[in-house]
Coordinates of C-alpha atoms in Angstrom, one line a residue:
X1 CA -19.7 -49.6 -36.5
X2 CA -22.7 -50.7 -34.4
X3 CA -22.6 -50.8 -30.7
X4 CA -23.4 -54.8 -30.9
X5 CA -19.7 -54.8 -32.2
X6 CA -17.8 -52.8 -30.1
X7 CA -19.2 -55.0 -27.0
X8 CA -18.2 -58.1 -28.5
X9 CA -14.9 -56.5 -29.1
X10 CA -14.5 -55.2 -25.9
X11 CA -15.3 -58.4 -24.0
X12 CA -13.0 -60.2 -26.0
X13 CA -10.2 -57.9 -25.5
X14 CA -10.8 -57.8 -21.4
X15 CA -11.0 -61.4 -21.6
X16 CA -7.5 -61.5 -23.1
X17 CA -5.8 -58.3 -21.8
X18 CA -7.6 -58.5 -18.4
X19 CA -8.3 -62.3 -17.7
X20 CA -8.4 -62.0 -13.7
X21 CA -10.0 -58.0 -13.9
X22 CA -13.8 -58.4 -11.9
X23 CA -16.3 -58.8 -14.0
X24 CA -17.5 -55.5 -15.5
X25 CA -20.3 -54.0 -15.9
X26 CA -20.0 -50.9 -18.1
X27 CA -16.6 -49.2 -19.6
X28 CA -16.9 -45.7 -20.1
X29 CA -14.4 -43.9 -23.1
X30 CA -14.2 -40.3 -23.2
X31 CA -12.6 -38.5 -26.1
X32 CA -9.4 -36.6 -27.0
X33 CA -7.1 -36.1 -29.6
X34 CA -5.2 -37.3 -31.8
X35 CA -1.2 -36.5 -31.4
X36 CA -0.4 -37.3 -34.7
X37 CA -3.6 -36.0 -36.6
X38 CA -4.8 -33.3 -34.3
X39 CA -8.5 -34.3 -34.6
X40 CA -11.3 -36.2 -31.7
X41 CA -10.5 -39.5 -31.7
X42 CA -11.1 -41.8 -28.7
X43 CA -8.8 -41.8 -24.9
X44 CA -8.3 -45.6 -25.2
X45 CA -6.1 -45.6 -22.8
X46 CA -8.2 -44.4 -19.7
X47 CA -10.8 -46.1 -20.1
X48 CA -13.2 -46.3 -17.0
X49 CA -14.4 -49.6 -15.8
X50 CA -17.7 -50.3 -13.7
X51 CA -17.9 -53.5 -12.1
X52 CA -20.8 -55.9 -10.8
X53 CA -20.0 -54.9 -7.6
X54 CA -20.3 -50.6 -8.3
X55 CA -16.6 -50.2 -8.0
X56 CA -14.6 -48.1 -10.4
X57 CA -11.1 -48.2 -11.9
X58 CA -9.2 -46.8 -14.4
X59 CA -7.4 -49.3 -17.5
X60 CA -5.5 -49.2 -20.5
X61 CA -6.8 -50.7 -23.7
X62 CA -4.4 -49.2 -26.2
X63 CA -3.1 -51.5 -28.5
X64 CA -5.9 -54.0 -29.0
X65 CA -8.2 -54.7 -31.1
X66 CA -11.0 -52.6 -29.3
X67 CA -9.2 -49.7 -29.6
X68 CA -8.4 -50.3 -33.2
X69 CA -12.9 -50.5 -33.3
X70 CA -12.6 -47.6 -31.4
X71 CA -11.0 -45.5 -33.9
X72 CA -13.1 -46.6 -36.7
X73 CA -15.8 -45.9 -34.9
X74 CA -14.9 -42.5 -34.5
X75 CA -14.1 -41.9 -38.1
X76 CA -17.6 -43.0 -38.4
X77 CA -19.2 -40.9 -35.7
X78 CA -16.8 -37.7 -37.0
X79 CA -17.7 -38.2 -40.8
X80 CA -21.4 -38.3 -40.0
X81 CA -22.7 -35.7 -37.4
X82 CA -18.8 -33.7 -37.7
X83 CA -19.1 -34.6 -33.2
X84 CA -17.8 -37.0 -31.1
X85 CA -19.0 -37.4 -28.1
X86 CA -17.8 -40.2 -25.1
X87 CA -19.7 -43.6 -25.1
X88 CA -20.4 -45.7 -22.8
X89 CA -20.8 -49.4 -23.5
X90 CA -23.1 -52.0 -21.1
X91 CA -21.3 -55.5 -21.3
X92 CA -23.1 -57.5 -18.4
X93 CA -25.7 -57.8 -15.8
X94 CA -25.4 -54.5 -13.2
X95 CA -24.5 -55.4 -9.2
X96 CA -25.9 -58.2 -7.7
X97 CA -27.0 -56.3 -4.6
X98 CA -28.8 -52.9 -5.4
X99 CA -26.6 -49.9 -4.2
X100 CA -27.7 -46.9 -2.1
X101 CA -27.2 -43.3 -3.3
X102 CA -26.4 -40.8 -0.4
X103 CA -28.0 -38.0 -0.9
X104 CA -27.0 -34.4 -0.5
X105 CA -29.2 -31.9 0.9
X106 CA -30.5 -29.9 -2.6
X107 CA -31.5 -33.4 -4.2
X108 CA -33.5 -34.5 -0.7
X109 CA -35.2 -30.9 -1.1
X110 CA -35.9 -31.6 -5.1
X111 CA -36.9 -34.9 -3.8
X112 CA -39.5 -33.9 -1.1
X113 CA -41.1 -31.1 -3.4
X114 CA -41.5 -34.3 -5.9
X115 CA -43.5 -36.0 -3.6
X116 CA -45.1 -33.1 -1.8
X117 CA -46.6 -31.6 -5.5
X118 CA -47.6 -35.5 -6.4
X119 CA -49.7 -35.6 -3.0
X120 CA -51.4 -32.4 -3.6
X121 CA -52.8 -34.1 -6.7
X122 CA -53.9 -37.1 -5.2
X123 CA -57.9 -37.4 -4.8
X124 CA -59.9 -37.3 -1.5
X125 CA -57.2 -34.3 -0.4
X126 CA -59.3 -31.5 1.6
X127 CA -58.7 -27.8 0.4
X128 CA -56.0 -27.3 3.2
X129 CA -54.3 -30.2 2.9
X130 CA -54.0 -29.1 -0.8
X131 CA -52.7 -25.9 0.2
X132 CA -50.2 -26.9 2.8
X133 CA -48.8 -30.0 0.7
X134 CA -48.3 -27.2 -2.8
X135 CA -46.4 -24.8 0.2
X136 CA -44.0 -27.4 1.2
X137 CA -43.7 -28.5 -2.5
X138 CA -42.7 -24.6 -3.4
X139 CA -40.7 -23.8 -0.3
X140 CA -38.2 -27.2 -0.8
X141 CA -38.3 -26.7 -4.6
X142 CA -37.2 -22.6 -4.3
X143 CA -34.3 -23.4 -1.6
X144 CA -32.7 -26.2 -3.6
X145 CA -32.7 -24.1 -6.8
X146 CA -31.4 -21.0 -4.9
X147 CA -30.1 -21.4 -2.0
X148 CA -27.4 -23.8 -2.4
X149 CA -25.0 -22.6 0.6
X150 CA -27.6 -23.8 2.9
X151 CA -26.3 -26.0 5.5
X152 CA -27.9 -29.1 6.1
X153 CA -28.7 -28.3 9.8
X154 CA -31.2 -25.8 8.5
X155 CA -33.6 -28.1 6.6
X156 CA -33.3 -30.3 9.1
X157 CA -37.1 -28.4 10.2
X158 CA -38.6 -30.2 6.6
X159 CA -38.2 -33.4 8.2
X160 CA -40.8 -32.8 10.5
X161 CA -42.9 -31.6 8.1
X162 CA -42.8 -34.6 5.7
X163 CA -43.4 -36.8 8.1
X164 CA -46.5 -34.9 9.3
X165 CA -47.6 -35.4 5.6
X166 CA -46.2 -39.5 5.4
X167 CA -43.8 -37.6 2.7
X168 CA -40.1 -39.4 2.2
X169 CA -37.3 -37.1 2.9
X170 CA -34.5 -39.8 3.1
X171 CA -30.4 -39.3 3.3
X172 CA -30.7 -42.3 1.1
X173 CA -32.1 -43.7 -1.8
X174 CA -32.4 -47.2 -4.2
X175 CA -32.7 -46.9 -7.5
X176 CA -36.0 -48.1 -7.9
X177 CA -37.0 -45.2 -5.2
X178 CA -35.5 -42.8 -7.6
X179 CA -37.2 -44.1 -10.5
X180 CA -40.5 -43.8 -8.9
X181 CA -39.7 -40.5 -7.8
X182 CA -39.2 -39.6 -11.5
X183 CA -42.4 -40.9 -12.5
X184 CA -43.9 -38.9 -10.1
X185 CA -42.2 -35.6 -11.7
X186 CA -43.3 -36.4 -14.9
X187 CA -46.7 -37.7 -14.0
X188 CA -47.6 -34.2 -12.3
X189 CA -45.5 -32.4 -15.1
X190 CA -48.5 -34.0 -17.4
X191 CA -51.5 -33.8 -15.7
X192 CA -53.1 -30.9 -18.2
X193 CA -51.9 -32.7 -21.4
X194 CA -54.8 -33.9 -24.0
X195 CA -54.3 -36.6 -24.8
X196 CA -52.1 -37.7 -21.9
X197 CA -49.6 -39.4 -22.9
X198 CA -48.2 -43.1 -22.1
X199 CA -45.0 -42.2 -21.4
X200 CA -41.8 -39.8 -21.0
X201 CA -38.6 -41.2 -22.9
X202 CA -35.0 -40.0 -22.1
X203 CA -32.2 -40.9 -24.4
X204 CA -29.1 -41.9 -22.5
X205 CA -25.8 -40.0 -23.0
X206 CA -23.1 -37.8 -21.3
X207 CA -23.3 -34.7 -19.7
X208 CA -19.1 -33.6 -20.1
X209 CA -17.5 -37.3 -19.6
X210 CA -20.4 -38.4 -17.5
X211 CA -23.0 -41.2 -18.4
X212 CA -26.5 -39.6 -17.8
X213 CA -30.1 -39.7 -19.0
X214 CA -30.6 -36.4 -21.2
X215 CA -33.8 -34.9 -20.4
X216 CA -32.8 -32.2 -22.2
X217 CA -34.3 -34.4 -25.3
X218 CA -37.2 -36.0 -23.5
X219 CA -40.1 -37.0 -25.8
X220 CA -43.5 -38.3 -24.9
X221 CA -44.8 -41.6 -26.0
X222 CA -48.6 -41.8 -26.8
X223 CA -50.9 -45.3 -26.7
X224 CA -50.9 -45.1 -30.5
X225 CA -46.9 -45.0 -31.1
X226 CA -46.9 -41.5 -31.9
X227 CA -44.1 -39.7 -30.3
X228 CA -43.1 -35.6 -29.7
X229 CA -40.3 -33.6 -28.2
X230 CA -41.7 -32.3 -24.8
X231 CA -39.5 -29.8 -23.3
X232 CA -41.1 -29.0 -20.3
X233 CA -40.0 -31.7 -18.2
X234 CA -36.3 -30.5 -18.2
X235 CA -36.4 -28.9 -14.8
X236 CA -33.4 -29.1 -11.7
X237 CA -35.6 -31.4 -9.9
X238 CA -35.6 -34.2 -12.4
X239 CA -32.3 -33.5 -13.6
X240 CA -31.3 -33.6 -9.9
X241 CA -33.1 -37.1 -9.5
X242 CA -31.9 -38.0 -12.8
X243 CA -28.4 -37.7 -12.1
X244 CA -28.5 -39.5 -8.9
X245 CA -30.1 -42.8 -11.0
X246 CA -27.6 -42.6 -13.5
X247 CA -24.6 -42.6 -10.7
X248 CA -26.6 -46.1 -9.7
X249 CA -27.3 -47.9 -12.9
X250 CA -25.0 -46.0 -15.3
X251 CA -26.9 -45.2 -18.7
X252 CA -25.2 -47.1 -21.5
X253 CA -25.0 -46.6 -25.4
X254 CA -28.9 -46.8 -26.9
X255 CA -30.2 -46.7 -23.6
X256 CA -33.6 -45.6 -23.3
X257 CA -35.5 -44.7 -19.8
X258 CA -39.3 -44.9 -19.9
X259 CA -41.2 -43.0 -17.3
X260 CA -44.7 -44.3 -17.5
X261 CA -47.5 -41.8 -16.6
X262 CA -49.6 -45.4 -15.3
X263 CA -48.8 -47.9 -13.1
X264 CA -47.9 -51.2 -13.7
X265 CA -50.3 -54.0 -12.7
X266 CA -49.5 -55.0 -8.9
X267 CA -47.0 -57.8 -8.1
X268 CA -49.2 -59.4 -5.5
X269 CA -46.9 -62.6 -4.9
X270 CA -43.6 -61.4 -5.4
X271 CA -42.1 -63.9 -8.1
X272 CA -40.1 -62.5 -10.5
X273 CA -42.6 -64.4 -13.4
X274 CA -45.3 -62.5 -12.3
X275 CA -43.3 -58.9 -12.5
X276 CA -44.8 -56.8 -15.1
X277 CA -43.7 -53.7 -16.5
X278 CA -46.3 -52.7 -18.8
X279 CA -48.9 -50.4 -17.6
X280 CA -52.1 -51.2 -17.5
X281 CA -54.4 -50.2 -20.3
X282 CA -51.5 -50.4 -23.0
X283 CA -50.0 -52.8 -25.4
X284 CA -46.7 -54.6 -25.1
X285 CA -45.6 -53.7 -28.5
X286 CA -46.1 -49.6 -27.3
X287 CA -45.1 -50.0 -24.0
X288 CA -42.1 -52.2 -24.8
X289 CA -39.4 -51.6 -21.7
X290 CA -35.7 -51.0 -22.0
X291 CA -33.9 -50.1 -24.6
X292 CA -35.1 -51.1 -28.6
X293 CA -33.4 -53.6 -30.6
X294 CA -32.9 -52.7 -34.2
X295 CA -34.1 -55.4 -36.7
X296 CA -30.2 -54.8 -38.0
X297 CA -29.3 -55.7 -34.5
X298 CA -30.8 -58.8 -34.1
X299 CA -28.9 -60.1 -37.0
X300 CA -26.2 -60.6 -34.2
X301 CA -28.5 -60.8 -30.9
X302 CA -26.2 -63.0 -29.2
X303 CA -23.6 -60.4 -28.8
X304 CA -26.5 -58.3 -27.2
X305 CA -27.8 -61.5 -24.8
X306 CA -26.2 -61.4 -21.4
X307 CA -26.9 -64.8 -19.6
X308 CA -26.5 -68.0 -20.7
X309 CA -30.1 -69.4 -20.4
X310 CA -33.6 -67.8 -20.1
X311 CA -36.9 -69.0 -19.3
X312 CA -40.2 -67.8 -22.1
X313 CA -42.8 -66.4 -21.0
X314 CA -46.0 -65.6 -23.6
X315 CA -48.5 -62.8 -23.4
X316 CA -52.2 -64.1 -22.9
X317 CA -55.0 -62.0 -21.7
X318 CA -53.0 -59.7 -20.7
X319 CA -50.6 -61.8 -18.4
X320 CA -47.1 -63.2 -18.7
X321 CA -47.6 -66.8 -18.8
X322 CA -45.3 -69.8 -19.7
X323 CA -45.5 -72.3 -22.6
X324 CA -47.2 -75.5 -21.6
X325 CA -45.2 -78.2 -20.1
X326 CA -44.9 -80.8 -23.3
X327 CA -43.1 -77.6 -24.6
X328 CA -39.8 -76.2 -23.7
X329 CA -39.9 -73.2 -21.2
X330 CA -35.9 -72.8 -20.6
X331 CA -34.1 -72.0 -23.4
X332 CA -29.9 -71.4 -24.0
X333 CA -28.7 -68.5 -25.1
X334 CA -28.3 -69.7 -28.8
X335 CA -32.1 -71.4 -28.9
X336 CA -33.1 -67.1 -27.8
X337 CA -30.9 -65.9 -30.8
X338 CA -32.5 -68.6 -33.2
X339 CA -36.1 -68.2 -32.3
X340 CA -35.9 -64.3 -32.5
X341 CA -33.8 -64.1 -35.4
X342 CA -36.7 -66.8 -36.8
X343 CA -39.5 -64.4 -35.0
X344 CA -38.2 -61.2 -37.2
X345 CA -37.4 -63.1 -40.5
X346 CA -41.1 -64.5 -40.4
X347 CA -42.7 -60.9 -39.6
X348 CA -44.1 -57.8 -42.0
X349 CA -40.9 -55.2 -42.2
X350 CA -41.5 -52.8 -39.4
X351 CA -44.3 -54.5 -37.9
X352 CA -42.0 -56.2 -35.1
X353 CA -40.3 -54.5 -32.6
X354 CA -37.9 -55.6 -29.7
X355 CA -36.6 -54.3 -26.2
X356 CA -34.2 -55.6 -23.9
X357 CA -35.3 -54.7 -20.4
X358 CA -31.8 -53.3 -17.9
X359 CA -32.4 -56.6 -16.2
X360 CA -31.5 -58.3 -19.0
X361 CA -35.0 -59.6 -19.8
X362 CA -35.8 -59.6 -24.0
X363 CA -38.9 -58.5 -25.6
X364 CA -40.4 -58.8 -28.7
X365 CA -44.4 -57.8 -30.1
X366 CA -45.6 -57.8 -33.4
X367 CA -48.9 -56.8 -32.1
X368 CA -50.6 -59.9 -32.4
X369 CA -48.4 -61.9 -30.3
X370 CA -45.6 -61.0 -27.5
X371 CA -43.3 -63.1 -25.4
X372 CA -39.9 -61.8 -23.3
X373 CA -37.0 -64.4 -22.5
X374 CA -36.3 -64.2 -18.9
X375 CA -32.0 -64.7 -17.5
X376 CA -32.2 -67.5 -15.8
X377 CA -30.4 -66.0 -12.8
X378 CA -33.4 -63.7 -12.5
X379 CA -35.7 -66.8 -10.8
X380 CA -34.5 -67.8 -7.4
X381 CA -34.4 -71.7 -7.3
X382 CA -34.5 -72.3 -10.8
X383 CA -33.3 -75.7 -12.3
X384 CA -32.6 -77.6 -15.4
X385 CA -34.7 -79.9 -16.3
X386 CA -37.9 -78.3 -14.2
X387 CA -40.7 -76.0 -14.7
X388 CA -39.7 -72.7 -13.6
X389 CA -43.4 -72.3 -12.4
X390 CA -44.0 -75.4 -10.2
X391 CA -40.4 -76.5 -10.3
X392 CA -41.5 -80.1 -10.8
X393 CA -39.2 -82.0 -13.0
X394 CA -40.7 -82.4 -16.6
X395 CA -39.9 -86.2 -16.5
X396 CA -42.9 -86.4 -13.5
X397 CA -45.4 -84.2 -15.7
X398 CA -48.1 -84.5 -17.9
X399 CA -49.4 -82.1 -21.1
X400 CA -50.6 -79.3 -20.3
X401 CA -50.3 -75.8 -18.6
X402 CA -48.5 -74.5 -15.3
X403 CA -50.7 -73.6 -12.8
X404 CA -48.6 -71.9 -11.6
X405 CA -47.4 -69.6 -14.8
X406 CA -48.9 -66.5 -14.4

C-alpha cells in the first residue's frame, strides 16, 4: 500500500473522527503487537499528532478506516523485508512561523567545531589563523563526544573564542541555520573526494519511535546521476545537528534531505519567485529538491498536492521564470494534477523525474525542459486574477512576458 494512500486515508479519517482537531501536520505510528496474533502490527491507537503550530498530542484511530490501511500495510511491510518499522506520514504544510530549537551544550560544541573546521578551509586564511580555527574545531569537537557531564558554565570560555573568530555559538537555532550547518559538515567531510560530488542524500526514518534523517545510509549524488553509499559522514556532530533538524521539521515517509556541496545562486531581492534551490553549475533534473515522486505516484498526485492553487514557474537560461501573460500562470490544484499526469504520459519511461520540495513546491525535468508549481500561500500578496510577478490584473495586460518573472 503506497504512502499516497495511507495520507488520503488518514485525512479523511481525522476529518471525520477529529473534525475540530488543529490542523496537522505529520502523525507519527509506532509499532506493537498484535494481542490476538502475537506478531508487529501497527499501535493505532497512540498515534502522535504534529500540528501547524509544532504542538504535539497523543489520539486514537482504532476503528477506522486508516487503521484498517494500517494493518494491510503492515502485512505488506512484514511479508516483504520480514521488519516493521514506525512511519511517519506528512499530511500538510509544516508551522506557519519557523520554530527555534534550544540547544543543549554538546550540540552548541558539535556546532561550533562545524563552523570552526569550515573556516579553516576557507581561502585567504593566514597559516595561524589556520591553526588556531582547526584547534578550536578539535577542542569543541573532543569535549562534546567525551565529556558529556560538563556543565554549561565551563564552555561558557568558547564563546569568547567564536566570537573572536565571527564563529556562531548560539543557545538557539532555526532550521534553515541547522541546515546550513549540515552542509558545512558535509562540505568539509568532502573536500579530498575526486570527483566531488553534488550532493549528500539522507533517507528519512526512525531512530527507536523517533522520526529522524538516517545518516547512517547517506549516499553521495554526483552531477551525472550516479549515486554511492558514503559512510564517512556518519559522525556525532552531524548526527547531533541532524537530530535537532528533525525535532523542527519532522522527517516524513520518502523523505529525502539533500545537502548540497555548492551554493545555490543568491536571492538578491528576496521574493519567493526568485528563490532557487538548485546549485549552481548543475541541472534541475539532478539537483531536483525534496523528496522524488514515483511515476506510480503521480497516477494519484492530488493526494500528494498540499494547497489548493499554485503559481508555474518555467526554467530558462538557467532562471525560474513565469509563463507569459496571454498564458495562465496560477493554476488549481486539479489543472497541477492534469498537466503533470499529461507531462509524464507524454515523456520517454524513466526519462522524467519529479520532487516535491518540504515547502510544498513541485518539480518536474525531463532534461530538456523543467518547471515547479509554486502553493499559492507561498507569495505574499498574491491574487486571483493577477500576475503573480507584477500583480497587475490580466484584464489590463497585453501579450507578452513579466518583467518582473525572474
Amino acid at each position: 500500500m503506497s504512502a499516497a494512500h495511507l495520507i488520503t486515508s488518514a485525512r479523511d479519517t481525522l476529518t471525520t473522527r477529529y473534525a475540530h482537531e488543529r490542523t496537522v501536520h505529520t502523525l507519527t505510528i509506532t509499532t506493537t503487537h498484535a494481542p490476538a496474533s502475537h506478531t508487529l502490527t501497527y499501535d493505532s491507537e497512540n498515534v502522535t499528532v504534529r500540528h501547524e503550530d509544532g504542538t504535539h498530542a497523543i489520539i486514537d484511530l482504532t476503528n477506522t478506516e486508516f487503521s484498517e490501511d494500517l494493518d494491510a500495510h503492515a502485512e505488506d511491510r512484514l511479508a516483504h523485508s520480514g521488519s516493521l518499522h514506525p512511519l511517519t506520514l506528512r499530511l500538510g504544510p509544516g508551522p506557519v512561523t519557523p520554530p527555534l530549537a534550544e540547544l543543549d551544550a554538546r550540540t552548541r560544541l558539535f556546532i561550533l567545531s562545524i563552523h570552526a573546521r569550515a573556516a579553516a578551509h576557507r581561502p585567504g586564511q593566514s597559516v595561524g589563523q589556520v591553526l588556531d580555527l582547526s584547534a578550536l574545531a578539535y577542542e569543541a569537537n573532543d569535549i562534546a563526544r567525551h565529556d558529556t557531564t560538563r556543565p554549561l558554565p565551563r564552555i561558557d570560555s568558547y564563546g569568547d573564542r567564536a566570537a573572536a573568530h565571527q564563529l556562531p555559538f548560539p543557545h538557539q537555532a532555526t532550521a534553515p541555520f541547522l541546515l546550513q550547518t549540515a552542509r558545512l559538515a558535509v562540505r568539509v567531510m568532502s573536500h579530498n573526494m575526486q570527483p566531488c560530488p553534488l550532493a549528500v542524500e539522507l533517507p528519512a526514518g526512525h531512530f527507536g519511535n523517533t522520526p529522524a534523517w538516517l545518516v547512517h545510509q547517506a549516499a553521495t549524488r554526483f552531477s551525472n546521476g550516479e549515486t554511492n553509499h558514503e559512510p564517512r559522514y556518519d559522525t556525532p556532530a552531524l548526527r547531533a545537528v541532524l537530530r535537532t533538524l528533525a525535532a523542527l521539521q519532522t522527517p516524513a515517509a520518502g523523505d529525502r534531505l539533500s545537502l548540497y556541496l555548492t551554493d545555490p545562486p543568491a536571492n538578491t531581492t528576496g521574493r519567493t519567485l526568485d528563490q532557487d534551490p538548485i546549485p549552481e553549475g548543475a541541472s534541475v533534473h539532478h539537483a531536483l529538491p525534496g523528496v522524488i515522486i514515483t511515476g506510480e505516484q503521480v497516477r494519484r498526485i492530488d493526494d500528494l498536492l498540499e494547497a489548493d492553487a499554485y503559481v508555474v514557474q518555467l526554467r530558462t537560461a538557467g532562471t525560474w521564470r513565469l509563463p507569459h501573460h496571454d498564458e495562465p500562470g496560477t493554476l488549481t490544484r486539479r489543472q497541477v494534477a492534469a498537466a503533470l499526469r499529461r507531462t509524464r504520459d507524454r515523456s520517454r519511461p524513466g526519462a522524467i523525474r519529479f520532487s516535491r520540495d518540504t515547502d510544498g513546491t513541485v518539480y518536474f525535468s525531463d532534461t530538456a525542459q523543467a518547471a515547479r508549481y509554486l502553493p499559492t500561500a507561498l507569495i505574499p500578496d498574491h491574487r486571483d486574477g493577477h500576475c503573480p510577478g507584477c500583480h497587475t490584473p490580466y484584464a489590463a495586460l497585453d501579450e507578452g512576458p513579466c518583467a518582473l518573472s525572474a
